[in-house]
Amino acid sequence: MSRSQQLFERAQQYIPGGVNSPVRAFRSVGGTPRFFAVGTGARVTDADGRSYLDYVGSWGPLILGHAHPAVIAAVQQAAANGLSFGAPTESEVEMAELLCSLLPSLEMVRLVSSGTEATMSAIRLARGFTGRDLLIKFEGCYHGHSDSLLVKAGSGLLTLGNPSSGGVPADVARHTLVLDYNDSGQLEAAFAEHGAAIAAVIVEAVAGNMNLIAPRSGFLQTMRELCSRHGAVLIFDEVMTGFRVGPRGAQGLYDMTPDLTTLGKVIGGGMPVGAFGGRREIMASIAPLGPVYQAGTLSGNPVAVAAGLATLKLLQADGFYDALAQGARSLTEGLVAVARKHGVPFSAQSIGGMFGLYFRAQCPQTYAEVMESDQPAFRRFFHAMLDTGHYFAPSAFEAGFVSAAHSTADIAATVAAADAVFSNW
Ligand code: KE4
């Protein structure tokens, strides 16, 4: 029995499903989750000493790769000065200034400890600011696990084949309207019917929780125009796309100005940091300035912020995003080429440093098209690649990530491994 199997058996005695987040349990791909011990650059090593090229990167935060020396040094230095104060620190001011300088739509920002906290707070803020209750989200998009959002969520819940969560009162769910991603007509109809009652629309401007889905031309622009016309708050959930798809996130890529933005993952560099921010007049409703309460013992934690600051500073290097996007493009184009060579129905695409792989002939543009993907084929690919040392997300409904640490040789090795897998398909 492998060490991961032993650890998984022990873990299941005391942790639900043996994991602290459902998607890690390998439920949708089968088999034993790998328990990781060490991460170095583009690679992770599991409890059995096996090494893998890592295309999950902790679900997005590790854009620099594992254990970047400058990030580790920043964390060590901050930790040596004390782990937490529950009082303001200079590093939080520096982080707020940096985020507001990098994203022009951010006039003010509040740090929290996870993406879930960021989106939960942004929705409460939008409801408090507008005095309205109705929230619009899109099927297959995942924005964390607060009650209002677990209505046909994507990511883990979709992976578990359970499109809505237990424990969410009907009274809460009824305030959330779930539309089809990339369907501008539906959005227009929803505003025509509910316009004056809509507090906010929350969207992954590039969807990464039903695998990777790009916004159709006009979809985001229609959303922006409708929210402005009806006085609804447009929330871009950039927890995954923020500083991942480009230096200004998805809002920069598509030249959009949301009213609020939520952030996470990359801004913590692997440590627990989330954030929400946007128009000053909206943020002025947040306590202690205004009536919308939001708080957190470890919000703006100096050690976590140190990791985030060190990471964000390194992302400003000239050519960083060109190289990152080239890595993701080389991977997806290489995989498409070897799949085609062996006649395997497969497609792939990348946006900045994130990518999607699909066992269907064309890249999907909607949740329904994602659901047509050949999931058994994905499971077969996932395990065949895992066995040869290439770790992809253990779900057909997740985006993948490359880091600055993935070399050209690493990407070529992964493509070559896929070539071998597809040759025996
Ligand atoms: P966290 O609470 O997990 O930090 O963030 C929630 C969240 C919010 N918004 C978006 C767009 C997200 O992608 C996420 C979290 N993403 C998943 C991966 N698909 C985290 C992995 C997991 O749940 O274990």
CSV table of C-alpha atoms and ligand atoms in Angstrom, one decimal:
chain,number,residue,atom,x,y,z
A,1,MET,CA,0.0,0.0,0.0
A,2,SER,CA,1.4,3.4,-0.9
A,3,ARG,CA,1.9,6.1,1.7
A,4,SER,CA,-0.8,8.2,0.1
A,5,GLN,CA,-3.2,5.3,0.4
A,6,GLN,CA,-2.2,4.8,4.1
A,7,LEU,CA,-2.6,8.6,4.7
A,8,PHE,CA,-5.9,8.7,2.9
A,9,GLU,CA,-7.2,5.8,5.1
A,10,ARG,CA,-6.2,7.6,8.2
A,11,ALA,CA,-7.5,10.9,7.0
A,12,GLN,CA,-11.0,9.5,6.3
A,13,GLN,CA,-11.3,8.5,9.9
A,14,TYR,CA,-11.3,12.2,11.1
A,15,ILE,CA,-11.8,14.4,8.0
A,16,PRO,CA,-15.0,14.2,5.9
A,17,GLY,CA,-14.0,12.4,2.7
A,18,GLY,CA,-10.4,12.6,4.0
A,19,VAL,CA,-10.0,16.0,2.5
A,20,ASN,CA,-10.4,19.7,3.6
A,21,SER,CA,-11.9,20.6,0.2
A,22,PRO,CA,-14.1,18.2,-1.8
A,23,VAL,CA,-12.5,18.4,-5.2
A,24,ARG,CA,-9.2,17.1,-3.7
A,25,ALA,CA,-10.9,13.7,-3.0
A,26,PHE,CA,-10.5,12.4,-6.6
A,27,ARG,CA,-14.3,11.5,-6.4
A,28,SER,CA,-14.8,12.4,-10.0
A,29,VAL,CA,-11.7,10.6,-11.4
A,30,GLY,CA,-11.5,7.7,-8.9
A,31,GLY,CA,-8.4,6.4,-7.2
A,32,THR,CA,-6.4,7.7,-4.3
A,33,PRO,CA,-5.6,11.4,-4.0
A,34,ARG,CA,-1.9,12.0,-3.9
A,35,PHE,CA,-0.7,13.4,-0.6
A,36,PHE,CA,1.9,16.0,-1.4
A,37,ALA,CA,5.0,16.6,0.7
A,38,VAL,CA,7.2,19.1,-1.2
A,39,GLY,CA,6.7,21.7,-3.9
A,40,THR,CA,9.6,23.1,-5.8
A,41,GLY,CA,9.1,25.3,-8.9
A,42,ALA,CA,6.9,23.5,-11.4
A,43,ARG,CA,7.1,20.2,-9.5
A,44,VAL,CA,5.4,18.6,-6.6
A,45,THR,CA,6.6,15.4,-4.8
A,46,ASP,CA,4.1,13.1,-3.1
A,47,ALA,CA,4.4,11.2,0.2
A,48,ASP,CA,5.8,8.3,-1.8
A,49,GLY,CA,8.6,10.4,-3.2
A,50,ARG,CA,7.1,10.5,-6.7
A,51,SER,CA,7.5,13.7,-8.6
A,52,TYR,CA,5.0,15.4,-10.9
A,53,LEU,CA,4.8,18.4,-13.1
A,54,ASP,CA,2.1,20.4,-11.4
A,55,TYR,CA,-0.7,22.0,-13.6
A,56,VAL,CA,-3.0,22.7,-10.6
A,57,GLY,CA,-0.7,25.0,-8.7
A,58,SER,CA,-2.9,24.9,-5.6
A,59,TRP,CA,-5.9,25.9,-8.0
A,60,GLY,CA,-4.2,29.0,-9.2
A,61,PRO,CA,-2.3,30.9,-6.5
A,62,LEU,CA,1.2,29.5,-7.4
A,63,ILE,CA,1.7,31.6,-10.5
A,64,LEU,CA,5.4,31.7,-9.7
A,65,GLY,CA,5.6,28.0,-9.0
A,66,HIS,CA,6.1,26.3,-5.7
A,67,ALA,CA,8.3,27.8,-2.9
A,68,HIS,CA,9.7,30.7,-4.9
A,69,PRO,CA,12.8,31.9,-2.9
A,70,ALA,CA,11.7,35.5,-2.8
A,71,VAL,CA,8.2,34.6,-1.5
A,72,ILE,CA,9.6,32.2,1.1
A,73,ALA,CA,12.0,34.8,2.3
A,74,ALA,CA,9.3,37.4,2.6
A,75,VAL,CA,7.1,35.0,4.6
A,76,GLN,CA,10.0,34.0,6.9
A,77,GLN,CA,10.9,37.7,7.5
A,78,ALA,CA,7.3,38.6,8.3
A,79,ALA,CA,6.7,35.6,10.5
A,80,ALA,CA,9.8,36.4,12.5
A,81,ASN,CA,8.2,39.8,13.4
A,82,GLY,CA,5.0,38.1,14.7
A,83,LEU,CA,2.3,36.1,13.0
A,84,SER,CA,-0.7,38.3,13.7
A,85,PHE,CA,-1.8,41.5,15.6
A,86,GLY,CA,-5.5,42.0,15.0
A,87,ALA,CA,-4.5,45.5,14.4
A,88,PRO,CA,-3.5,47.5,11.2
A,89,THR,CA,0.0,47.0,9.8
A,90,GLU,CA,2.0,48.8,7.1
A,91,SER,CA,2.0,45.9,4.8
A,92,GLU,CA,-1.9,46.0,4.5
A,93,VAL,CA,-1.6,49.6,3.4
A,94,GLU,CA,1.0,48.7,0.9
A,95,MET,CA,-1.2,45.8,-0.4
A,96,ALA,CA,-4.2,48.1,-0.7
A,97,GLU,CA,-2.2,50.8,-2.6
A,98,LEU,CA,-0.7,48.1,-4.9
A,99,LEU,CA,-4.1,46.5,-5.7
A,100,CYS,CA,-5.7,49.9,-6.4
A,101,SER,CA,-2.8,50.9,-8.6
A,102,LEU,CA,-2.9,47.6,-10.6
A,103,LEU,CA,-6.7,47.6,-11.1
A,104,PRO,CA,-8.1,51.1,-12.0
A,105,SER,CA,-11.6,50.0,-11.1
A,106,LEU,CA,-10.5,49.6,-7.5
A,107,GLU,CA,-10.8,52.9,-5.6
A,108,MET,CA,-11.0,51.2,-2.2
A,109,VAL,CA,-10.3,47.6,-1.2
A,110,ARG,CA,-10.9,45.4,1.9
A,111,LEU,CA,-8.7,42.3,2.6
A,112,VAL,CA,-10.2,39.0,3.8
A,113,SER,CA,-8.9,35.5,4.1
A,114,SER,CA,-10.4,33.6,1.2
A,115,GLY,CA,-12.2,34.0,-2.1
A,116,THR,CA,-15.5,32.9,-0.5
A,117,GLU,CA,-15.3,35.7,2.1
A,118,ALA,CA,-14.6,38.1,-0.7
A,119,THR,CA,-17.6,37.2,-2.8
A,120,MET,CA,-19.9,36.7,0.2
A,121,SER,CA,-18.9,40.2,1.4
A,122,ALA,CA,-19.3,41.8,-2.0
A,123,ILE,CA,-22.8,40.4,-2.4
A,124,ARG,CA,-23.8,41.6,1.1
A,125,LEU,CA,-22.3,45.0,0.2
A,126,ALA,CA,-24.2,45.2,-3.1
A,127,ARG,CA,-27.5,44.3,-1.4
A,128,GLY,CA,-26.8,46.9,1.3
A,129,PHE,CA,-25.8,49.6,-1.1
A,130,THR,CA,-28.8,49.1,-3.4
A,131,GLY,CA,-31.4,48.1,-0.8
A,132,ARG,CA,-32.3,45.2,-3.2
A,133,ASP,CA,-32.2,41.4,-2.6
A,134,LEU,CA,-32.0,39.6,-6.0
A,135,LEU,CA,-28.6,38.3,-7.2
A,136,ILE,CA,-27.9,37.0,-10.7
A,137,LYS,CA,-25.2,34.3,-11.2
A,138,PHE,CA,-24.5,31.9,-14.0
A,139,GLU,CA,-24.8,28.1,-14.0
A,140,GLY,CA,-21.4,26.5,-13.8
A,141,CYS,CA,-19.8,29.5,-12.3
A,142,TYR,CA,-18.4,29.0,-8.8
A,143,HIS,CA,-17.9,31.9,-6.4
A,144,GLY,CA,-17.1,30.1,-3.2
A,145,HIS,CA,-19.5,28.4,-0.8
A,146,SER,CA,-21.6,31.1,0.9
A,147,ASP,CA,-25.3,30.2,0.9
A,148,SER,CA,-26.5,32.6,-1.8
A,149,LEU,CA,-24.0,31.2,-4.3
A,150,LEU,CA,-24.6,27.5,-3.8
A,151,VAL,CA,-27.4,27.3,-6.3
A,152,LYS,CA,-26.3,25.3,-9.2
A,153,ALA,CA,-22.6,26.1,-8.4
A,154,GLY,CA,-19.8,24.7,-10.5
A,155,SER,CA,-16.4,23.4,-9.5
A,156,GLY,CA,-16.6,20.9,-6.5
A,157,LEU,CA,-20.4,20.7,-6.5
A,158,LEU,CA,-20.6,20.1,-10.2
A,159,THR,CA,-17.8,17.5,-9.9
A,160,LEU,CA,-19.8,15.7,-7.2
A,161,GLY,CA,-22.7,15.7,-9.6
A,162,ASN,CA,-24.7,17.7,-7.1
A,163,PRO,CA,-25.7,20.9,-8.9
A,164,SER,CA,-27.0,22.6,-5.7
A,165,SER,CA,-26.0,22.2,-2.0
A,166,GLY,CA,-27.8,20.8,0.9
A,167,GLY,CA,-28.3,23.1,3.9
A,168,VAL,CA,-29.1,26.2,1.9
A,169,PRO,CA,-32.6,27.4,3.0
A,170,ALA,CA,-35.1,27.8,0.1
A,171,ASP,CA,-35.7,31.3,1.5
A,172,VAL,CA,-32.1,32.1,0.7
A,173,ALA,CA,-31.9,30.3,-2.7
A,174,ARG,CA,-35.0,32.1,-4.0
A,175,HIS,CA,-33.0,35.4,-4.0
A,176,THR,CA,-30.5,33.9,-6.5
A,177,LEU,CA,-31.4,33.7,-10.2
A,178,VAL,CA,-29.2,31.3,-12.1
A,179,LEU,CA,-28.8,32.1,-15.8
A,180,ASP,CA,-26.9,30.5,-18.7
A,181,TYR,CA,-23.4,31.8,-19.1
A,182,ASN,CA,-22.8,33.5,-22.5
A,183,ASP,CA,-26.6,33.9,-23.0
A,184,SER,CA,-27.0,37.7,-23.4
A,185,GLY,CA,-30.7,37.2,-24.4
A,186,GLN,CA,-31.5,35.6,-21.1
A,187,LEU,CA,-29.7,38.3,-19.2
A,188,GLU,CA,-31.8,41.0,-21.1
A,189,ALA,CA,-35.0,39.1,-20.3
A,190,ALA,CA,-34.1,38.8,-16.6
A,191,PHE,CA,-33.5,42.5,-16.3
A,192,ALA,CA,-36.7,43.2,-18.2
A,193,GLU,CA,-38.6,41.2,-15.7
A,194,HIS,CA,-36.7,41.9,-12.5
A,195,GLY,CA,-34.6,45.0,-13.2
A,196,ALA,CA,-35.5,47.2,-10.3
A,197,ALA,CA,-35.1,44.2,-7.8
A,198,ILE,CA,-31.7,43.2,-8.9
A,199,ALA,CA,-28.9,44.0,-6.4
A,200,ALA,CA,-26.1,42.5,-8.3
A,201,VAL,CA,-24.8,40.3,-11.1
A,202,ILE,CA,-21.8,38.3,-10.2
A,203,VAL,CA,-19.8,36.7,-13.0
A,204,GLU,CA,-16.5,35.0,-13.7
A,205,ALA,CA,-15.5,37.2,-16.6
A,206,VAL,CA,-13.5,34.1,-17.8
A,207,ALA,CA,-15.2,31.1,-16.3
A,208,GLY,CA,-12.8,28.6,-14.7
A,209,ASN,CA,-15.1,26.4,-12.6
A,210,MET,CA,-16.9,24.5,-15.4
A,211,ASN,CA,-13.6,24.0,-17.0
A,212,LEU,CA,-12.4,27.1,-19.0
A,213,ILE,CA,-15.1,29.0,-20.8
A,214,ALA,CA,-14.4,32.3,-22.6
A,215,PRO,CA,-17.0,35.0,-22.7
A,216,ARG,CA,-18.7,35.4,-26.0
A,217,SER,CA,-18.2,38.7,-27.7
A,218,GLY,CA,-20.8,41.2,-26.3
A,219,PHE,CA,-21.7,39.1,-23.2
A,220,LEU,CA,-19.8,41.2,-20.7
A,221,GLN,CA,-20.6,44.4,-22.4
A,222,THR,CA,-24.4,43.6,-22.3
A,223,MET,CA,-24.0,42.8,-18.6
A,224,ARG,CA,-22.3,46.1,-18.0
A,225,GLU,CA,-24.9,48.1,-19.9
A,226,LEU,CA,-27.8,46.4,-18.2
A,227,CYS,CA,-26.4,46.8,-14.7
A,228,SER,CA,-25.7,50.5,-15.4
A,229,ARG,CA,-29.2,51.1,-16.8
A,230,HIS,CA,-31.0,49.4,-13.9
A,231,GLY,CA,-28.7,50.5,-11.0
A,232,ALA,CA,-27.5,46.9,-10.3
A,233,VAL,CA,-23.9,46.3,-9.0
A,234,LEU,CA,-21.7,44.5,-11.5
A,235,ILE,CA,-19.3,42.2,-9.6
A,236,PHE,CA,-16.4,40.6,-11.4
A,237,ASP,CA,-15.3,37.6,-9.5
A,238,GLU,CA,-11.6,37.6,-10.3
A,239,VAL,CA,-10.5,35.3,-7.6
A,240,MET,CA,-9.2,33.0,-10.3
A,241,THR,CA,-8.6,35.4,-13.2
A,242,GLY,CA,-7.1,38.2,-11.1
A,243,PHE,CA,-3.5,38.7,-12.2
A,244,ARG,CA,-3.8,35.2,-13.8
A,245,VAL,CA,-5.1,36.0,-17.3
A,246,GLY,CA,-3.2,39.2,-17.6
A,247,PRO,CA,-1.6,42.0,-15.6
A,248,ARG,CA,-5.0,43.7,-15.1
A,249,GLY,CA,-7.0,40.5,-14.8
A,250,ALA,CA,-10.0,39.8,-17.0
A,251,GLN,CA,-11.3,43.3,-16.6
A,252,GLY,CA,-8.1,44.5,-18.3
A,253,LEU,CA,-8.2,41.8,-21.0
A,254,TYR,CA,-11.8,42.8,-22.0
A,255,ASP,CA,-11.5,46.5,-21.2
A,256,MET,CA,-14.4,46.4,-18.7
A,257,THR,CA,-15.0,48.4,-15.6
A,258,PRO,CA,-17.0,46.4,-12.9
A,259,ASP,CA,-18.4,48.2,-9.9
A,260,LEU,CA,-16.9,45.7,-7.5
A,261,THR,CA,-14.1,43.1,-8.0
A,262,THR,CA,-13.3,40.1,-5.8
A,263,LEU,CA,-9.8,38.7,-5.7
A,264,GLY,CA,-8.0,35.8,-4.1
A,265,LYS,CA,-5.5,33.0,-5.0
A,266,VAL,CA,-2.6,34.9,-6.8
A,267,ILE,CA,-2.8,37.9,-4.4
A,268,GLY,CA,-1.9,35.6,-1.5
A,269,GLY,CA,0.8,33.7,-3.5
A,270,GLY,CA,-0.3,30.5,-1.8
A,271,MET,CA,-1.2,32.0,1.6
A,272,PRO,CA,-4.8,32.8,2.7
A,273,VAL,CA,-5.6,36.2,1.2
A,274,GLY,CA,-8.8,37.4,-0.5
A,275,ALA,CA,-10.1,40.9,-1.2
A,276,PHE,CA,-13.1,42.8,-2.5
A,277,GLY,CA,-13.1,46.4,-3.7
A,278,GLY,CA,-14.3,48.9,-6.2
A,279,ARG,CA,-16.2,52.2,-6.4
A,280,ARG,CA,-15.5,54.4,-3.4
A,281,GLU,CA,-19.2,55.3,-3.1
A,282,ILE,CA,-20.1,51.6,-2.7
A,283,MET,CA,-17.2,50.7,-0.5
A,284,ALA,CA,-18.2,53.6,1.8
A,285,SER,CA,-21.2,51.4,2.9
A,286,ILE,CA,-18.8,48.9,4.5
A,287,ALA,CA,-18.3,49.0,8.3
A,288,PRO,CA,-17.0,51.0,10.1
A,289,LEU,CA,-17.9,53.6,7.5
A,290,GLY,CA,-21.4,52.4,6.7
A,291,PRO,CA,-24.1,49.9,7.6
A,292,VAL,CA,-22.9,46.8,5.9
A,293,TYR,CA,-21.0,44.7,8.4
A,294,GLN,CA,-18.0,42.6,7.5
A,295,ALA,CA,-15.0,41.6,9.7
A,296,GLY,CA,-12.3,39.0,10.1
A,297,THR,CA,-9.8,38.1,12.8
A,298,LEU,CA,-7.0,37.3,10.3
A,299,SER,CA,-8.0,39.7,7.6
A,300,GLY,CA,-4.9,41.3,6.2
A,301,ASN,CA,-2.7,38.9,8.1
A,302,PRO,CA,0.8,40.3,7.8
A,303,VAL,CA,2.5,36.9,7.0
A,304,ALA,CA,-0.1,36.1,4.3
A,305,VAL,CA,0.1,39.7,2.9
A,306,ALA,CA,3.9,39.4,2.7
A,307,ALA,CA,3.5,36.3,0.5
A,308,GLY,CA,1.0,38.2,-1.7
A,309,LEU,CA,3.1,41.4,-2.0
A,310,ALA,CA,6.2,39.4,-2.9
A,311,THR,CA,4.3,37.6,-5.5
A,312,LEU,CA,2.5,40.6,-7.1
A,313,LYS,CA,5.8,42.5,-7.2
A,314,LEU,CA,7.5,39.7,-9.2
A,315,LEU,CA,4.5,39.7,-11.7
A,316,GLN,CA,5.4,43.2,-12.7
A,317,ALA,CA,8.6,42.1,-14.4
A,318,ASP,CA,8.8,43.0,-18.1
A,319,GLY,CA,7.5,40.2,-20.3
A,320,PHE,CA,6.2,38.1,-17.4
A,321,TYR,CA,2.7,37.6,-18.8
A,322,ASP,CA,3.8,37.1,-22.4
A,323,ALA,CA,6.0,34.3,-21.2
A,324,LEU,CA,3.3,32.8,-19.0
A,325,ALA,CA,0.7,32.9,-21.8
A,326,GLN,CA,3.2,31.4,-24.2
A,327,GLY,CA,3.7,28.5,-21.8
A,328,ALA,CA,0.0,27.8,-21.6
A,329,ARG,CA,-0.4,28.1,-25.4
A,330,SER,CA,2.5,25.7,-26.1
A,331,LEU,CA,0.8,23.2,-23.8
A,332,THR,CA,-2.6,23.4,-25.3
A,333,GLU,CA,-1.4,23.6,-28.9
A,334,GLY,CA,0.9,20.7,-28.3
A,335,LEU,CA,-1.8,18.5,-26.7
A,336,VAL,CA,-4.3,19.3,-29.5
A,337,ALA,CA,-1.6,18.3,-32.1
A,338,VAL,CA,-0.9,14.9,-30.5
A,339,ALA,CA,-4.5,14.2,-30.0
A,340,ARG,CA,-5.3,15.0,-33.6
A,341,LYS,CA,-2.3,12.8,-34.7
A,342,HIS,CA,-4.0,9.8,-33.0
A,343,GLY,CA,-7.5,10.6,-33.9
A,344,VAL,CA,-8.7,11.4,-30.3
A,345,PRO,CA,-11.7,13.8,-30.1
A,346,PHE,CA,-10.0,16.5,-28.0
A,347,SER,CA,-9.8,20.3,-27.9
A,348,ALA,CA,-8.0,22.8,-25.7
A,349,GLN,CA,-7.6,26.5,-25.2
A,350,SER,CA,-5.7,29.0,-23.0
A,351,ILE,CA,-6.3,32.5,-21.8
A,352,GLY,CA,-3.2,34.0,-20.2
A,353,GLY,CA,-1.8,31.5,-17.7
A,354,MET,CA,-4.9,29.3,-17.4
A,355,PHE,CA,-6.1,26.6,-19.8
A,356,GLY,CA,-8.9,24.2,-20.5
A,357,LEU,CA,-8.7,20.7,-21.9
A,358,TYR,CA,-11.9,19.1,-23.3
A,359,PHE,CA,-12.6,15.6,-24.6
A,360,ARG,CA,-14.9,16.9,-27.3
A,361,ALA,CA,-14.0,18.0,-30.8
A,362,GLN,CA,-14.6,21.7,-30.2
A,363,CYS,CA,-13.9,24.0,-27.2
A,364,PRO,CA,-17.2,24.5,-25.4
A,365,GLN,CA,-18.8,27.9,-25.1
A,366,THR,CA,-21.6,27.0,-22.6
A,367,TYR,CA,-22.2,24.9,-19.6
A,368,ALA,CA,-24.4,22.5,-21.6
A,369,GLU,CA,-21.6,22.0,-24.1
A,370,VAL,CA,-19.1,21.3,-21.3
A,371,MET,CA,-21.5,18.7,-20.0
A,372,GLU,CA,-21.3,16.9,-23.4
A,373,SER,CA,-17.6,16.3,-22.8
A,374,ASP,CA,-16.5,12.6,-22.6
A,375,GLN,CA,-15.9,12.3,-18.8
A,376,PRO,CA,-14.6,8.7,-18.9
A,377,ALA,CA,-12.1,9.8,-21.5
A,378,PHE,CA,-11.0,12.6,-19.2
A,379,ARG,CA,-10.6,10.1,-16.3
A,380,ARG,CA,-8.5,7.8,-18.5
A,381,PHE,CA,-6.3,10.7,-19.6
A,382,PHE,CA,-6.0,12.1,-16.0
A,383,HIS,CA,-4.7,8.8,-14.6
A,384,ALA,CA,-2.5,7.9,-17.5
A,385,MET,CA,-0.8,11.3,-17.2
A,386,LEU,CA,-0.6,11.0,-13.4
A,387,ASP,CA,1.1,7.7,-13.7
A,388,THR,CA,3.8,9.3,-15.9
A,389,GLY,CA,4.3,12.2,-13.6
A,390,HIS,CA,2.0,15.0,-14.9
A,391,TYR,CA,-0.6,16.2,-12.4
A,392,PHE,CA,-3.7,17.8,-13.9
A,393,ALA,CA,-6.8,18.9,-12.0
A,394,PRO,CA,-8.7,15.8,-10.8
A,395,SER,CA,-11.9,16.9,-12.4
A,396,ALA,CA,-13.2,17.5,-15.9
A,397,PHE,CA,-14.8,20.7,-14.6
A,398,GLU,CA,-11.7,22.6,-13.6
A,399,ALA,CA,-9.3,24.9,-15.4
A,400,GLY,CA,-5.6,24.2,-15.3
A,401,PHE,CA,-2.7,26.5,-14.7
A,402,VAL,CA,0.9,27.0,-15.7
A,403,SER,CA,3.5,28.9,-13.7
A,404,ALA,CA,6.5,31.0,-14.5
A,405,ALA,CA,8.5,28.0,-13.3
A,406,HIS,CA,7.2,25.7,-16.1
A,407,SER,CA,10.1,25.6,-18.6
A,408,THR,CA,9.8,24.9,-22.3
A,409,ALA,CA,11.3,21.5,-21.7
A,410,ASP,CA,8.7,20.8,-19.0
A,411,ILE,CA,5.8,21.6,-21.4
A,412,ALA,CA,7.4,19.6,-24.1
A,413,ALA,CA,7.8,16.6,-21.7
A,414,THR,CA,4.1,16.8,-20.9
A,415,VAL,CA,3.1,16.9,-24.5
A,416,ALA,CA,5.4,14.0,-25.3
A,417,ALA,CA,3.8,12.0,-22.4
A,418,ALA,CA,0.3,12.8,-23.8
A,419,ASP,CA,1.5,11.7,-27.3
A,420,ALA,CA,2.4,8.3,-25.7
A,421,VAL,CA,-1.0,8.1,-23.9
A,422,PHE,CA,-2.9,9.0,-27.1
A,423,SER,CA,-0.9,6.5,-29.2
A,424,ASN,CA,-2.4,3.7,-27.0
A,425,TRP,CA,-5.9,5.3,-26.9
B,1,KE4,P1,-11.8,30.1,-1.9
B,1,KE4,O1,-12.9,30.4,-0.8
B,1,KE4,O2,-11.7,28.7,-2.3
B,1,KE4,O3,-10.5,30.8,-1.6
B,1,KE4,O4,-12.3,30.9,-3.3
B,1,KE4,C1,-13.6,30.6,-3.8
B,1,KE4,C2,-13.7,30.9,-5.2
B,1,KE4,C3,-14.3,32.1,-5.6
B,1,KE4,N1,-14.4,32.5,-6.9
B,1,KE4,C4,-13.8,31.7,-7.9
B,1,KE4,C5,-13.9,32.2,-9.3
B,1,KE4,C6,-13.1,30.5,-7.5
B,1,KE4,O5,-12.5,29.8,-8.5
B,1,KE4,C7,-13.0,30.1,-6.2
B,1,KE4,C8,-12.3,28.8,-5.8
B,1,KE4,N2,-11.9,28.0,-6.8
B,1,KE4,C9,-11.8,26.6,-6.5
B,1,KE4,C10,-11.2,25.9,-7.8
B,1,KE4,N3,-12.1,25.8,-8.8
B,1,KE4,C11,-10.9,26.3,-5.3
B,1,KE4,C12,-10.6,24.8,-5.1
B,1,KE4,C13,-11.4,24.2,-4.0
B,1,KE4,O6,-12.6,24.5,-3.9
B,1,KE4,O7,-10.8,23.3,-3.3
